Short mmCIF file of C-alpha atoms in Angstrom, two decimals:
data_model
loop_
_atom_site.label_atom_id
_atom_site.label_comp_id
_atom_site.label_asym_id
_atom_site.label_seq_id
_atom_site.Cartn_x
_atom_site.Cartn_y
_atom_site.Cartn_z
CA UNK F 8 0.00 0.00 0.00
CA UNK F 9 2.84 2.32 0.89
CA UNK F 10 4.58 1.53 -2.39
CA UNK F 11 1.37 2.30 -4.30
CA UNK F 12 0.99 5.61 -2.48
CA UNK F 13 4.61 6.53 -3.22
CA UNK F 14 4.13 5.68 -6.90
CA UNK F 15 0.98 7.82 -7.04
CA UNK F 16 2.80 10.69 -5.34
CA UNK F 17 5.69 10.46 -7.82
CA UNK F 18 3.29 10.43 -10.77
CA UNK F 19 1.47 13.45 -9.31
CA UNK F 20 4.73 15.38 -8.92
CA UNK F 21 5.82 14.40 -12.44
CA UNK F 22 2.48 15.61 -13.75
CA UNK F 23 2.93 18.88 -11.87
CA UNK F 24 6.36 19.49 -13.38
CA UNK F 25 5.02 18.66 -16.84
CA UNK F 26 2.11 21.06 -16.32
CA UNK F 27 4.38 23.94 -15.33
CA UNK F 28 6.73 23.24 -18.25
CA UNK F 29 3.70 23.16 -20.57
CA UNK F 30 2.57 26.52 -19.19
CA UNK F 31 5.94 28.12 -19.92
CA UNK F 32 5.97 26.67 -23.45
CA UNK F 33 2.36 27.74 -24.11
CA UNK F 34 2.96 31.31 -22.95
CA UNK F 35 6.04 31.72 -25.13
CA UNK F 36 4.22 30.13 -28.09
CA UNK F 37 1.84 33.07 -27.98
CA UNK F 38 4.71 35.52 -28.45
CA UNK F 39 5.79 34.03 -31.79
CA UNK F 40 2.41 33.03 -33.21
CA UNK F 41 2.51 36.41 -34.97
CA UNK F 42 5.83 35.76 -36.73
CA UNK F 43 4.42 34.17 -39.93
CA UNK F 44 1.39 36.50 -39.79
CA UNK F 45 3.23 39.84 -39.80
CA UNK F 46 3.21 40.08 -43.61
CA UNK F 47 -0.53 39.29 -43.72
CA UNK F 48 -1.26 41.93 -41.06
CA UNK F 49 0.95 44.39 -42.93
CA UNK F 50 -1.15 43.91 -46.07
CA UNK F 51 -4.49 43.81 -44.24
CA UNK F 52 -3.92 46.90 -42.08
CA UNK F 53 -1.65 48.77 -44.49
CA UNK F 54 1.26 49.61 -42.20
CA UNK F 55 4.98 50.03 -42.97
CA UNK F 56 8.01 47.88 -42.15
CA UNK F 57 8.94 50.28 -39.33
CA UNK F 58 5.46 49.91 -37.82
CA UNK F 59 5.78 46.13 -38.12
CA UNK F 60 8.94 46.20 -36.01
CA UNK F 61 7.22 48.46 -33.45
CA UNK F 62 4.34 45.98 -33.16
CA UNK F 63 6.93 43.32 -32.37
CA UNK F 64 8.93 45.49 -29.96
CA UNK F 65 5.96 46.83 -27.94
CA UNK F 66 5.73 43.32 -26.45
CA UNK F 67 8.76 44.25 -24.33
CA UNK F 68 6.69 46.93 -22.56
CA UNK F 69 4.67 44.12 -20.99
CA UNK F 70 7.83 42.16 -20.17
CA UNK F 71 9.39 45.13 -18.38
CA UNK F 72 6.16 45.91 -16.56
CA UNK F 73 6.02 42.35 -15.26
CA UNK F 74 9.65 42.42 -14.21
CA UNK F 75 9.63 45.84 -12.56
CA UNK F 76 6.29 45.71 -10.78
CA UNK F 77 5.24 42.05 -10.48
CA UNK F 78 8.57 40.22 -10.26
CA UNK F 79 7.93 39.01 -6.69
CA UNK F 80 4.18 38.48 -6.90
CA UNK F 81 4.38 34.66 -6.89
CA UNK F 82 6.63 34.75 -3.78
CA UNK F 83 3.84 36.54 -1.93
CA UNK F 84 0.52 35.16 -3.20
CA UNK F 85 1.77 31.71 -4.27
CA UNK F 86 2.90 30.09 -7.50
CA UNK F 87 -0.48 28.77 -8.62
CA UNK F 88 -2.48 32.03 -8.25
CA UNK F 89 0.26 33.97 -10.06
CA UNK F 90 0.42 31.36 -12.83
CA UNK F 91 -3.36 31.35 -13.23
CA UNK F 92 -3.35 35.16 -13.41
CA UNK F 93 -0.69 34.99 -16.13
CA UNK F 94 -2.78 32.48 -18.07
CA UNK F 95 -5.79 34.80 -17.73
CA UNK F 96 -3.78 37.70 -19.18
CA UNK F 97 -2.63 35.42 -22.03
CA UNK F 98 -6.26 34.53 -22.76
CA UNK F 99 -7.25 38.21 -22.95
CA UNK F 100 -4.26 38.84 -25.24
CA UNK F 101 -5.33 36.00 -27.55
CA UNK F 102 -8.90 37.36 -27.66
CA UNK F 103 -7.55 40.77 -28.76
CA UNK F 104 -5.57 39.05 -31.51
CA UNK F 105 -8.59 36.97 -32.52
CA UNK F 106 -10.82 40.02 -33.04
CA UNK F 107 -8.11 42.53 -34.08
CA UNK F 108 -9.45 45.17 -36.44
CA UNK F 109 -6.58 47.65 -36.53
CA UNK F 110 -3.07 48.40 -35.30
CA UNK F 111 -4.19 49.46 -31.80
CA UNK F 112 -5.65 46.00 -31.17
CA UNK F 113 -2.34 44.39 -32.10
CA UNK F 114 -0.37 46.71 -29.82
CA UNK F 115 -2.65 46.02 -26.84
CA UNK F 116 -2.51 42.29 -27.50
CA UNK F 117 1.30 42.33 -27.71
CA UNK F 118 1.68 44.30 -24.47
CA UNK F 119 -0.66 41.90 -22.67
CA UNK F 120 1.24 38.93 -24.12
CA UNK F 121 4.51 40.33 -22.75
CA UNK F 122 2.93 40.95 -19.34
CA UNK F 123 1.50 37.43 -19.11
CA UNK F 124 4.81 35.86 -20.14
CA UNK F 125 6.77 37.99 -17.67
CA UNK F 126 4.60 36.98 -14.72
CA UNK F 127 4.06 33.37 -15.80
CA UNK F 128 7.67 32.58 -16.67
CA UNK F 129 8.90 34.02 -13.38
CA UNK F 130 6.36 32.07 -11.35
CA UNK F 131 6.90 28.91 -13.41
CA UNK F 132 10.69 29.02 -13.05
CA UNK F 133 10.45 29.26 -9.26
CA UNK F 134 7.69 26.64 -9.16
CA UNK F 135 9.73 24.11 -11.12
CA UNK F 136 12.74 24.59 -8.83
CA UNK F 137 10.51 23.82 -5.83
CA UNK F 138 8.79 20.83 -7.44
CA UNK F 139 12.10 19.18 -8.34
CA UNK F 140 13.33 17.06 -5.47
CA UNK F 141 16.92 17.22 -4.21
CA UNK F 142 19.48 20.00 -3.98
CA UNK F 143 20.46 20.11 -7.64
CA UNK F 144 18.23 22.84 -9.03
CA UNK F 145 20.13 23.16 -12.32
CA UNK F 146 17.55 20.83 -13.85
CA UNK F 147 14.95 23.54 -13.34
CA UNK F 148 17.02 26.02 -15.35
CA UNK F 149 17.55 23.46 -18.12
CA UNK F 150 13.83 22.62 -18.30
CA UNK F 151 12.78 26.27 -18.17
CA UNK F 152 15.13 27.53 -20.86
CA UNK F 153 14.60 24.57 -23.20
CA UNK F 154 10.79 24.69 -22.94
CA UNK F 155 11.01 28.45 -23.45
CA UNK F 156 12.64 27.90 -26.85
CA UNK F 157 10.38 24.95 -27.73
CA UNK F 158 7.35 27.18 -27.11
CA UNK F 159 8.80 29.91 -29.33
CA UNK F 160 9.33 27.42 -32.16
CA UNK F 161 6.02 25.57 -31.90
CA UNK F 162 4.04 28.83 -31.81
CA UNK F 163 5.65 30.07 -35.03
CA UNK F 164 5.37 26.71 -36.81
CA UNK F 165 1.71 26.21 -35.83
CA UNK F 166 0.76 29.70 -37.01
CA UNK F 167 2.69 29.28 -40.26
CA UNK F 168 1.03 25.98 -41.12
CA UNK F 169 -2.46 27.29 -40.33
CA UNK F 170 -1.85 30.52 -42.26
CA UNK F 171 -0.63 28.64 -45.33
CA UNK F 172 -2.92 25.64 -45.44
CA UNK F 173 -6.09 26.52 -43.49
CA UNK F 174 -8.79 29.21 -43.86
CA UNK F 175 -9.03 32.45 -41.83
CA UNK F 176 -5.26 32.86 -41.22
CA UNK F 177 -5.64 35.80 -38.83
CA UNK F 178 -8.40 34.13 -36.79
CA UNK F 179 -7.87 30.38 -36.73
CA UNK F 180 -4.39 30.56 -35.19
CA UNK F 181 -5.68 32.32 -32.09
CA UNK F 182 -8.82 30.19 -31.84
CA UNK F 183 -6.57 27.12 -31.65
CA UNK F 184 -4.26 28.93 -29.23
CA UNK F 185 -7.18 29.73 -26.90
CA UNK F 186 -8.05 26.01 -26.73
CA UNK F 187 -4.43 25.24 -25.84
CA UNK F 188 -4.43 27.89 -23.09
CA UNK F 189 -7.66 26.45 -21.65
CA UNK F 190 -6.18 22.93 -21.46
CA UNK F 191 -2.96 24.15 -19.83
CA UNK F 192 -4.93 26.27 -17.34
CA UNK F 193 -6.78 23.15 -16.17
CA UNK F 194 -3.45 21.37 -15.64
CA UNK F 195 -2.08 24.33 -13.66
CA UNK F 196 -5.20 24.42 -11.51
CA UNK F 197 -4.50 20.80 -10.50
CA UNK F 198 -0.80 21.35 -9.70
CA UNK F 199 0.38 21.43 -6.09
CA UNK F 200 1.15 24.81 -4.53
CA UNK F 201 4.68 25.04 -3.11
CA UNK F 202 4.53 28.35 -1.21
CA UNK F 203 3.74 27.29 2.35
CA UNK F 204 1.99 30.46 3.59
CA UNK F 205 0.70 32.52 0.66
CA UNK F 206 -0.23 36.12 1.41
CA UNK F 207 -2.58 38.56 -0.27
CA UNK F 208 -2.12 40.65 -3.40
CA UNK F 209 -2.21 43.78 -1.23
CA UNK F 210 1.05 42.57 0.39
CA UNK F 211 2.94 42.88 -2.92
CA UNK F 212 5.27 45.87 -3.14
CA UNK F 213 5.07 47.61 -6.52
CA UNK F 214 8.20 49.71 -5.99
CA UNK F 215 10.94 48.62 -8.45
CA UNK F 216 14.47 48.28 -7.12
CA UNK F 217 17.10 47.40 -9.68
CA UNK F 218 20.85 47.97 -9.70
CA UNK F 219 24.20 46.17 -9.95
CA UNK F 220 26.57 46.41 -6.94
CA UNK F 221 29.75 48.42 -7.60
CA UNK F 222 32.06 45.48 -6.89
CA UNK F 223 30.61 43.28 -9.68
CA UNK F 224 29.78 45.86 -12.36
CA UNK F 225 32.86 45.17 -14.48
CA UNK F 226 32.22 41.41 -14.27
CA UNK F 227 28.57 42.02 -15.17
CA UNK F 228 29.42 43.57 -18.57
CA UNK F 229 30.22 40.28 -20.36
CA UNK F 230 27.06 38.35 -19.37
CA UNK F 231 24.86 41.43 -19.87
CA UNK F 232 26.16 41.99 -23.42
CA UNK F 233 25.92 38.25 -24.11
CA UNK F 234 22.27 38.19 -23.04
CA UNK F 235 21.58 41.29 -25.15
CA UNK F 236 23.18 39.69 -28.22
CA UNK F 237 21.50 36.31 -27.72
CA UNK F 238 18.03 37.84 -27.54
CA UNK F 239 18.82 40.20 -30.43
CA UNK F 240 19.34 37.13 -32.64
CA UNK F 241 15.99 35.69 -31.53
CA UNK F 242 14.26 39.04 -32.07
CA UNK F 243 15.75 39.34 -35.56
CA UNK F 244 14.21 36.02 -36.58
CA UNK F 245 10.91 36.47 -34.76
CA UNK F 246 10.21 39.91 -36.24
CA UNK F 247 12.06 40.12 -39.55
CA UNK F 248 12.70 36.64 -40.96
CA UNK F 249 9.37 36.44 -42.87
CA UNK F 250 10.01 39.82 -44.56
CA UNK F 251 13.57 38.81 -45.50
CA UNK F 252 12.35 35.51 -46.93
CA UNK F 253 9.65 37.21 -48.98
CA UNK F 254 11.59 40.25 -50.22
CA UNK F 255 15.13 38.95 -50.71
CA UNK F 256 14.91 35.17 -50.92
CA UNK F 257 11.53 35.23 -52.75
CA UNK F 258 10.01 32.67 -50.37
CA UNK F 259 6.38 33.58 -49.65
CA UNK F 260 5.23 30.34 -48.00
CA UNK F 261 4.04 31.21 -44.47
CA UNK F 262 4.81 27.69 -43.23
CA UNK F 263 8.45 28.09 -44.29
CA UNK F 264 8.63 31.42 -42.45
CA UNK F 265 7.33 29.74 -39.28
CA UNK F 266 9.59 26.76 -39.90
CA UNK F 267 12.69 28.96 -39.89
CA UNK F 268 12.01 30.19 -36.34
CA UNK F 269 11.05 26.63 -35.40
CA UNK F 270 14.49 25.47 -36.60
CA UNK F 271 16.25 28.14 -34.54
CA UNK F 272 14.23 27.27 -31.43
CA UNK F 273 14.68 23.51 -31.65
CA UNK F 274 18.43 23.87 -32.26
CA UNK F 275 18.54 26.17 -29.22
CA UNK F 276 16.62 23.71 -27.02
CA UNK F 277 18.82 20.79 -28.08
CA UNK F 278 21.94 22.88 -27.48
CA UNK F 279 20.81 23.76 -23.96
CA UNK F 280 20.25 20.10 -23.05
CA UNK F 281 23.39 18.82 -24.82
CA UNK F 282 25.71 21.38 -23.17
CA UNK F 283 24.20 21.21 -19.70
CA UNK F 284 27.51 20.07 -18.18
CA UNK F 285 29.63 22.82 -19.74
CA UNK F 286 30.99 25.43 -17.33
CA UNK F 287 28.93 28.59 -17.37
CA UNK F 288 31.73 30.99 -18.33
CA UNK F 289 32.95 28.69 -21.11
CA UNK F 290 29.36 28.48 -22.37
CA UNK F 291 29.07 32.27 -22.40
CA UNK F 292 32.39 32.79 -24.22
CA UNK F 293 31.47 30.11 -26.78
CA UNK F 294 28.26 31.98 -27.50
CA UNK F 295 30.13 35.23 -28.09
CA UNK F 296 32.49 33.53 -30.54
CA UNK F 297 29.57 31.85 -32.37
CA UNK F 298 27.67 35.11 -32.79
CA UNK F 299 30.26 36.40 -35.27
CA UNK F 300 29.88 33.66 -37.94
CA UNK F 301 26.13 33.54 -37.19
CA UNK F 302 25.46 37.12 -38.29
CA UNK F 303 27.97 36.80 -41.16
CA UNK F 304 25.95 33.87 -42.52
CA UNK F 305 22.68 35.82 -42.17
CA UNK F 306 24.07 38.67 -44.28
CA UNK F 307 25.56 36.25 -46.82
CA UNK F 308 22.19 34.50 -47.18
CA UNK F 309 20.56 37.84 -48.03
CA UNK F 310 23.28 38.97 -50.44
CA UNK F 311 23.25 35.67 -52.35
CA UNK F 312 19.49 35.06 -51.92
CA UNK F 313 20.36 31.56 -50.71
CA UNK F 314 17.89 29.52 -48.68
CA UNK F 315 20.63 26.95 -47.95
CA UNK F 316 22.78 29.67 -46.36
CA UNK F 317 19.78 30.95 -44.42
CA UNK F 318 19.10 27.49 -42.99
CA UNK F 319 22.77 27.19 -41.96
CA UNK F 320 22.71 30.68 -40.46
CA UNK F 321 19.58 29.81 -38.49
CA UNK F 322 21.21 26.74 -36.95
CA UNK F 323 24.30 28.70 -35.87
CA UNK F 324 22.12 31.54 -34.51
CA UNK F 325 20.07 29.02 -32.52
CA UNK F 326 23.17 27.54 -30.90
CA UNK F 327 24.62 30.99 -30.16
CA UNK F 328 21.35 32.25 -28.66
CA UNK F 329 21.00 29.18 -26.44
CA UNK F 330 24.56 29.27 -25.16
CA UNK F 331 24.43 33.02 -24.64
CA UNK F 332 21.16 33.03 -22.73
CA UNK F 333 22.03 30.10 -20.46
CA UNK F 334 25.72 30.93 -19.99
CA UNK F 335 25.06 34.62 -19.31
CA UNK F 336 22.35 33.87 -16.77
CA UNK F 337 24.48 31.32 -14.93
CA UNK F 338 27.47 33.70 -14.75
CA UNK F 339 25.22 36.43 -13.33
CA UNK F 340 23.93 33.98 -10.73
CA UNK F 341 27.54 33.21 -9.73
CA UNK F 342 28.83 36.79 -9.45
CA UNK F 343 25.76 38.31 -7.77
CA UNK F 344 25.86 38.73 -3.96
CA UNK F 345 23.46 36.28 -2.34
CA UNK F 346 21.39 39.01 -0.70
CA UNK F 347 20.91 40.85 -4.02
CA UNK F 348 20.81 37.98 -6.52
CA UNK F 349 17.21 38.49 -7.64
CA UNK F 350 17.87 42.18 -8.18
CA UNK F 351 21.00 41.59 -10.29
CA UNK F 352 19.33 38.80 -12.29
CA UNK F 353 16.44 41.17 -13.02
CA UNK F 354 18.90 43.68 -14.49
CA UNK F 355 20.27 40.87 -16.68
CA UNK F 356 16.75 40.13 -17.94
CA UNK F 357 16.22 43.81 -18.73
CA UNK F 358 19.35 43.64 -20.91
CA UNK F 359 17.86 40.58 -22.63
CA UNK F 360 14.52 42.31 -23.21
CA UNK F 361 16.25 45.39 -24.63
CA UNK F 362 18.30 43.16 -26.92
CA UNK F 363 15.10 41.51 -28.09
CA UNK F 364 13.49 44.82 -29.08
CA UNK F 365 15.89 47.72 -29.73
CA UNK F 366 17.97 46.22 -32.59
CA UNK F 367 14.76 45.14 -34.32
CA UNK F 368 13.47 48.72 -34.28
CA UNK F 369 16.81 49.96 -35.61
CA UNK F 370 16.74 47.45 -38.46
CA UNK F 371 13.20 48.50 -39.34
CA UNK F 372 14.18 52.17 -39.51
CA UNK F 373 17.33 51.47 -41.56
CA UNK F 374 15.40 49.23 -43.95
CA UNK F 375 13.15 52.19 -44.74
CA UNK F 376 16.01 54.66 -45.14
CA UNK F 377 18.44 52.41 -47.06
CA UNK F 378 17.78 48.73 -47.77
CA UNK F 379 17.16 45.50 -45.87
CA UNK F 380 20.66 44.26 -46.70
CA UNK F 381 22.28 47.45 -45.37
CA UNK F 382 20.17 47.17 -42.22
CA UNK F 383 21.31 43.58 -41.73
CA UNK F 384 24.93 44.64 -42.27
CA UNK F 385 24.55 47.27 -39.55
CA UNK F 386 22.96 44.67 -37.26
CA UNK F 387 25.82 42.25 -37.95
CA UNK F 388 28.39 44.97 -37.26
CA UNK F 389 26.73 45.80 -33.94
CA UNK F 390 26.68 42.15 -32.86
CA UNK F 391 30.34 41.68 -33.83
CA UNK F 392 31.48 44.79 -31.93
CA UNK F 393 29.44 43.81 -28.87
CA UNK F 394 30.83 40.28 -29.00
CA UNK F 395 34.42 41.52 -29.14
CA UNK F 396 33.84 43.88 -26.19
CA UNK F 397 32.16 41.14 -24.15
CA UNK F 398 34.94 38.66 -25.01
CA UNK F 399 37.47 41.16 -23.70
CA UNK F 400 35.64 41.63 -20.41
CA UNK F 401 34.89 37.90 -20.15
CA UNK F 402 38.53 36.92 -20.63
CA UNK F 403 39.74 39.56 -18.19
CA UNK F 404 37.46 38.34 -15.41
CA UNK F 405 37.63 34.65 -16.27
CA UNK F 406 38.97 33.84 -12.83
#
């Protein structure tokens, strides 16, 4: 009887971990469901390439709002209530996408998507660490980061397939996504709470407090720049890959546009799992080195209008993004003082969010003023310079 009870308890815990991982993947899937649809929205609503990049980047407003004002909410009210709230925000975001009639609807939906992901990913990361038995919590980081990328890829691929081969491309994707959110919400509702004495929402402090201690600022440069560069690569593909495929490689298939981001995400997830035993600083430095050929291949693919080069570039970008995100985060965790770790990690995430949005806006503006190839060259130059600077700081503080 005891053995049966233990088996049931293990299965329940395994189901809880799977539910939280599914929540993280589902939330991030919503952020890239738009990737293959941007060109369709651009034609339907009649906006420019610059506006397209702003629609993508406004998502970061929600991310930053979640980080600055609701970063500790799950510590206070509990993991499950915070996760359910995040799923509720994601549902509202999907409804705005489903019934979008103009640009304002898309902007509101993107901001809400970023807010839901910011709250849900933070709560889910902490929840997984508490659901995993034993002292080794590195598994939680591996599961979180890999499911993050899997969600990004599946969202883009699902939307691309539906847009290309099913009716109502701007509606059906989000109808299907709402069903997925409903199923995951039920699983989260049934998952065990791990905060022993949850408080009330009124106990949450909304005053942001973010800084990097003076004694680790120089060491913080390398991981911060690495995180910025890693997320810049992801943002480039999530926002601009469909336009590049259509305009310069003459590929107009929406499923292929979604498949390209799916490739990047799956390569990233596999890289995270395969390199789990690599030292964090070595992982970070490897990412910085990989970023240089990654962006060179992206530019070459555009100049030569080569889909083969683009596929190769995507694989290298996926590996660089994965190593940079994981390695940078782990280095920050190591150098941060214990009593200010959450604060310093939050600053790292802000660098990642800025990397995800700011270069994309710059590329959009340059594409309008010059050409898409020149904009990509400028992006590649920025990544190379940043990588060299970060490599210098990383090597100097390697000990």
